[in-house]
Tab-separated table of C-alpha atoms in Angstrom:
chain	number	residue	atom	x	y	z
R	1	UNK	CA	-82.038	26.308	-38.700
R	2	UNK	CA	-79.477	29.043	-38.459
R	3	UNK	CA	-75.898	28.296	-39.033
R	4	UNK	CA	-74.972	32.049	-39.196
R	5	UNK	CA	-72.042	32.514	-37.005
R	6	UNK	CA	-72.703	33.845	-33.320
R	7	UNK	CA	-71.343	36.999	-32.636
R	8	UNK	CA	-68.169	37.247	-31.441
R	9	UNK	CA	-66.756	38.596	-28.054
R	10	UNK	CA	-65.558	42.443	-27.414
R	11	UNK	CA	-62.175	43.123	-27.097
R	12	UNK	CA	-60.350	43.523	-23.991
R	13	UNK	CA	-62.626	44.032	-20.563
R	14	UNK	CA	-66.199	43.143	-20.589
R	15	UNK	CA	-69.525	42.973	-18.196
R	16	UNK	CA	-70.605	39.467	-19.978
R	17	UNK	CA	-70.921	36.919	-16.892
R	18	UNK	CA	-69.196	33.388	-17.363
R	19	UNK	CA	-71.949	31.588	-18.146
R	20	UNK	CA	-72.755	34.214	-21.046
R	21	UNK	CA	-68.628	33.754	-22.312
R	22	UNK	CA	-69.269	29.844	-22.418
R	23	UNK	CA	-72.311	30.352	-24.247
R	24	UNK	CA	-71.119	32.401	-26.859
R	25	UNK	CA	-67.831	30.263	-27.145
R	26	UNK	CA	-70.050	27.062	-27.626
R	27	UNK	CA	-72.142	28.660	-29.885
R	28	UNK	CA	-69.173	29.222	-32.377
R	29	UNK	CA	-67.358	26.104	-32.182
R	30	UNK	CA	-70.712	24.362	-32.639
R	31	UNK	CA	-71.149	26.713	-36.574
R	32	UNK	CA	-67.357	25.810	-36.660
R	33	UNK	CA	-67.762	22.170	-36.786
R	34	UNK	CA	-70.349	22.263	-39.355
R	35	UNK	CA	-68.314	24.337	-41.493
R	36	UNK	CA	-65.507	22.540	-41.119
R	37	UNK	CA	-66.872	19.253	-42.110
R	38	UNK	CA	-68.691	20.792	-44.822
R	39	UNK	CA	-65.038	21.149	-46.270
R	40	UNK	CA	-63.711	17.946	-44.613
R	41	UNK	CA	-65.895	15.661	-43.606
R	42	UNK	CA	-66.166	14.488	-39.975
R	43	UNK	CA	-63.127	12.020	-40.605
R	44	UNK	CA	-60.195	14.826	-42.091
R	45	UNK	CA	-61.634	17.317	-39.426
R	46	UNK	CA	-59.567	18.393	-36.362
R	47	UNK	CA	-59.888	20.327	-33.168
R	48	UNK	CA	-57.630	22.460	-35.015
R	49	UNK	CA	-59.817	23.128	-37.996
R	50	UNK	CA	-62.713	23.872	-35.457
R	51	UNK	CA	-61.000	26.690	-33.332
R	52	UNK	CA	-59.350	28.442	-36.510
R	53	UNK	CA	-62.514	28.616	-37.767
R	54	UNK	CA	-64.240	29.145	-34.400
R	55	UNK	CA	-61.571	31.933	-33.180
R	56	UNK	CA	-61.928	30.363	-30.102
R	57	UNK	CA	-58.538	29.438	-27.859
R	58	UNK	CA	-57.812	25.360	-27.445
R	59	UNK	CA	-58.275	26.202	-23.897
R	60	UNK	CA	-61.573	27.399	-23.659
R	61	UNK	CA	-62.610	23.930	-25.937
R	62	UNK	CA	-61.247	21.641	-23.873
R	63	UNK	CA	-62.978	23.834	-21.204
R	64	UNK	CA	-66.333	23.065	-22.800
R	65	UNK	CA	-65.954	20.271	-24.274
R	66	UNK	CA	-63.655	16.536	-23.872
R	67	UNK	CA	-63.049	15.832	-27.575
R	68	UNK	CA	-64.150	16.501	-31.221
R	69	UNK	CA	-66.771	13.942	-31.089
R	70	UNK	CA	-68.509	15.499	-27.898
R	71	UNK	CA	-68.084	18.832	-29.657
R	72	UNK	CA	-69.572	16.864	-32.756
R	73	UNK	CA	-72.342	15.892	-30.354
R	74	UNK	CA	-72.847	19.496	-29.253
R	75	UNK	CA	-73.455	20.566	-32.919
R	76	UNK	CA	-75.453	17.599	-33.448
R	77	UNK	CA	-77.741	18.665	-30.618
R	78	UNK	CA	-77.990	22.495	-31.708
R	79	UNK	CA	-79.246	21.125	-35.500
R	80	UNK	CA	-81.812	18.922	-34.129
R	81	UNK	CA	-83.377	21.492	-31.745
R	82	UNK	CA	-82.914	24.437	-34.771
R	83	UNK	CA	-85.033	21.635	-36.909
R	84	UNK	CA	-87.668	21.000	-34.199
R	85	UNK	CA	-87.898	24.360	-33.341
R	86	UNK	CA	-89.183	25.218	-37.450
R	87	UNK	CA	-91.169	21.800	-37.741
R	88	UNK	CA	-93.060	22.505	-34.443
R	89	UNK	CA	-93.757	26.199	-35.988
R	90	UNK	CA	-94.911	24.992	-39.789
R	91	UNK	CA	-97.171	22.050	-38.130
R	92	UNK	CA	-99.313	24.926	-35.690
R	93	UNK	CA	-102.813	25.832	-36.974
R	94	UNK	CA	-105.490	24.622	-38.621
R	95	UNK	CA	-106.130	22.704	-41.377
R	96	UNK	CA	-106.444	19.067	-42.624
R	97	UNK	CA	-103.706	16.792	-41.360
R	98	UNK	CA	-102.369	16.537	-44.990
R	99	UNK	CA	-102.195	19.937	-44.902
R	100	UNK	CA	-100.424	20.348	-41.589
R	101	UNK	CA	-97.899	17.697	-42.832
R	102	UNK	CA	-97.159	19.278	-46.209
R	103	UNK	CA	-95.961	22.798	-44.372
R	104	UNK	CA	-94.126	20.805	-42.218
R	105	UNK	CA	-92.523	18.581	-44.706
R	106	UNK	CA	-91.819	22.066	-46.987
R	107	UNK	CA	-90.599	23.707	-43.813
R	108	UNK	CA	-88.342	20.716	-43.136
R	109	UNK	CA	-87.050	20.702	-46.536
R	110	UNK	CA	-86.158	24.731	-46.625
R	111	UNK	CA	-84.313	24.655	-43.361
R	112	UNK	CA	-82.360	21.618	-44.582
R	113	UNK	CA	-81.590	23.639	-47.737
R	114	UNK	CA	-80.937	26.682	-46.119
R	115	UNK	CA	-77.886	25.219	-43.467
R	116	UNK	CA	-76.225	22.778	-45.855
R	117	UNK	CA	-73.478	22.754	-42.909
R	118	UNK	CA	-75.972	21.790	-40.199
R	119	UNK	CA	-77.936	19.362	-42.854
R	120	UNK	CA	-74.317	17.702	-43.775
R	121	UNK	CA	-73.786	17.072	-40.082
R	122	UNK	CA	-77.382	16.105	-39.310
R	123	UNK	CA	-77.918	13.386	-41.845
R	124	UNK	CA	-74.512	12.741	-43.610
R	125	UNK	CA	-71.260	12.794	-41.101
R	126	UNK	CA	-73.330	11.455	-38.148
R	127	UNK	CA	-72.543	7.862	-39.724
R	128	UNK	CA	-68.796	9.135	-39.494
R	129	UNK	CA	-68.917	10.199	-36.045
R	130	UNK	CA	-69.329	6.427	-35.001
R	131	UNK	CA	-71.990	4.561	-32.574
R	132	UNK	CA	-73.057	7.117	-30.060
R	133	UNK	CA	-74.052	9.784	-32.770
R	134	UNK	CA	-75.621	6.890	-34.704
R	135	UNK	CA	-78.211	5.650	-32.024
R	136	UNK	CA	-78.690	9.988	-31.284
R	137	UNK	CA	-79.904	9.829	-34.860
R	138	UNK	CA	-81.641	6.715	-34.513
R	139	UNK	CA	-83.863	8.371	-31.428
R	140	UNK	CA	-84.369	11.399	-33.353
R	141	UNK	CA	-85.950	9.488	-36.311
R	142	UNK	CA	-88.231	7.511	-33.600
R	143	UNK	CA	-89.387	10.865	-32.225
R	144	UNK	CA	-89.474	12.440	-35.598
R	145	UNK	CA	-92.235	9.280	-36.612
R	146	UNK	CA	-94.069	9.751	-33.382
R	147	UNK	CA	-94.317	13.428	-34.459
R	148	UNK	CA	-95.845	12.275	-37.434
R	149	UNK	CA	-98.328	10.111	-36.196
R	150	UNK	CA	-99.498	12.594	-33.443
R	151	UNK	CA	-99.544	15.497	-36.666
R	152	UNK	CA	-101.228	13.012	-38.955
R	153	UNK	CA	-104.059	12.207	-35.997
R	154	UNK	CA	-103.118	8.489	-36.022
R	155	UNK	CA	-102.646	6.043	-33.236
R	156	UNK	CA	-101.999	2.528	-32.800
R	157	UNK	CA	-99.197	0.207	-33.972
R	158	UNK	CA	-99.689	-0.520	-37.219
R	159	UNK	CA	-99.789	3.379	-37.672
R	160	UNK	CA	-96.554	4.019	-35.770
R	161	UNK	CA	-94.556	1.408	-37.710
R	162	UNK	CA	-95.913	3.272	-41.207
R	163	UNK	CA	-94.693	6.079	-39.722
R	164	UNK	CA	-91.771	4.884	-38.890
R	165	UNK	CA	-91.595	3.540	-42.779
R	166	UNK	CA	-92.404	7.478	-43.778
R	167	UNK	CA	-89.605	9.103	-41.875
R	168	UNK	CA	-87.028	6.681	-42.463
R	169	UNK	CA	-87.568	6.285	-46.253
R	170	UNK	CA	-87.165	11.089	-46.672
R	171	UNK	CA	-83.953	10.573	-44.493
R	172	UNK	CA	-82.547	7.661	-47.790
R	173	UNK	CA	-84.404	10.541	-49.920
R	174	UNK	CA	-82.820	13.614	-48.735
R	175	UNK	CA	-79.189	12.477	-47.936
R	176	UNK	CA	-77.574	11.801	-51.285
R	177	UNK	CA	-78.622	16.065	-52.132
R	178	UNK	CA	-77.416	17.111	-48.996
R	179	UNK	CA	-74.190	14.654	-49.224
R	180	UNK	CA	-73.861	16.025	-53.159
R	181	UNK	CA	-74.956	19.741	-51.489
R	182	UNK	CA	-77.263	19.849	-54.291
R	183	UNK	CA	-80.875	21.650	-52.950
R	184	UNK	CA	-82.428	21.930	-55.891
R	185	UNK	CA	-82.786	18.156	-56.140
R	186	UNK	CA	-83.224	18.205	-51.924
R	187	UNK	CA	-86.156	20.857	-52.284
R	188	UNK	CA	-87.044	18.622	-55.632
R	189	UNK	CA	-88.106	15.432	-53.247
R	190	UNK	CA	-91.125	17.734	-51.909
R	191	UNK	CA	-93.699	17.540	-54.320
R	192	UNK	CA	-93.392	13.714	-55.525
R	193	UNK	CA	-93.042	12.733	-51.039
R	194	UNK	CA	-96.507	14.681	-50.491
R	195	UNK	CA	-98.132	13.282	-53.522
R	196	UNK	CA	-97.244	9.745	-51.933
R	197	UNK	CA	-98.414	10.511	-48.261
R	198	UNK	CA	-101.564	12.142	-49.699
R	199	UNK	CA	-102.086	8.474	-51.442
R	200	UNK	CA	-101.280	7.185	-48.000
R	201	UNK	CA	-103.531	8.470	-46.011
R	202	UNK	CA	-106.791	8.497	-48.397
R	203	UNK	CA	-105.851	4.553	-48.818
R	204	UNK	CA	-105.981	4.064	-45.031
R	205	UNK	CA	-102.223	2.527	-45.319
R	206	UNK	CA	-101.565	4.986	-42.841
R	207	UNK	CA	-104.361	4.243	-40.224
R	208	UNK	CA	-103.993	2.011	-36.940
């Protein structure tokens, strides 16, 4: 995940197309609204408090987006892909399946720790944001299990719903460090979370 803000646009006359503009602009009012409810939670934050921080006009926001929350959404979006994109990389090459799952897990883990804006937004304020980021996060869970299963070489129901179990039982884990913005105790849920899915699997609780 990468939360460091985009760069912003040269002064005066420019050969960047629209499309480019509108990317850029998103971009930053996307690592706006995590820093901004880093500081105020999804609640106390307004548009406001996302273009002073964005440097972006209120024109060109309501030109990309039609409120906070779809702006929220936006951000939302950009986190989960950032996270996918470094749990797809840690879960690539060999190894056991226990080992596949501990980089990813430890990879997971990191880039929470290392965006505590993103993380806030990903697993704390989307319960603020109301029903439509809820069920985003509820689909992202599902896929995250299915993930897990496919990483883990398991199939069938009984292994899906134990998956299921797995991924919804790191998100209780994680969320009270990243709400608290403590990652020491975040990264500390590692070790004790692999132990247990090592335990797991060599049980067959984890099998279809």
């Amino acid at each position: 995940m990468s939360q460091s803000s985009p760069r912003r646009l040269p002064r005066g006359r420019h050969a960047l197309s629209r499309s480019e503009v509108e990317r850029v602009h998103r971009d930053r009012l996307c690592v706006a609204m995590a820093a901004a409810m880093t500081e105020k939670g999804y609640v106390g934050t307004s548009v406001e408090d996302v273009l002073r921080r964005a440097r972006v006009s209120r024109q060109s926001f309501y030109g990309l987006f039609s409120s906070k929350l779809d702006c929220f959404m936006a951000a939302f979006d950009k986190a989960s892909a950032l996270l996918w994109y470094q749990l797809e990389g840690a879960a690539e090459g060999g190894g056991t399946p226990m080992a596949r799952f501990e980089r990813a897990f430890t990879a997971y883990l990191e880039a929470l720790a290392s965006e505590p804006g993103y993380a806030r937004l990903f697993l704390v304020e989307v319960y603020a944001a109301g029903p439509e980021a809820i069920q985003r996060r509820s689909e992202i869970q599902h896929d995250l299990a299915e993930a897990l299963a496919e990483m883990m070489g398991l199939s069938g129901e009984a292994a899906a719903f134990a998956c299921q179990i797995v991924v919804s039982a790191v998100g209780a884990m994680v969320t009270p460090a990243v709400a608290a913005g403590d990652m020491e105790a975040l990264r500390a849920v590692g070790p004790p979370v692999i132990d247990h899915v090592r335990l797991l699997l060599a049980s067959g609780a984890l099998d279809g």
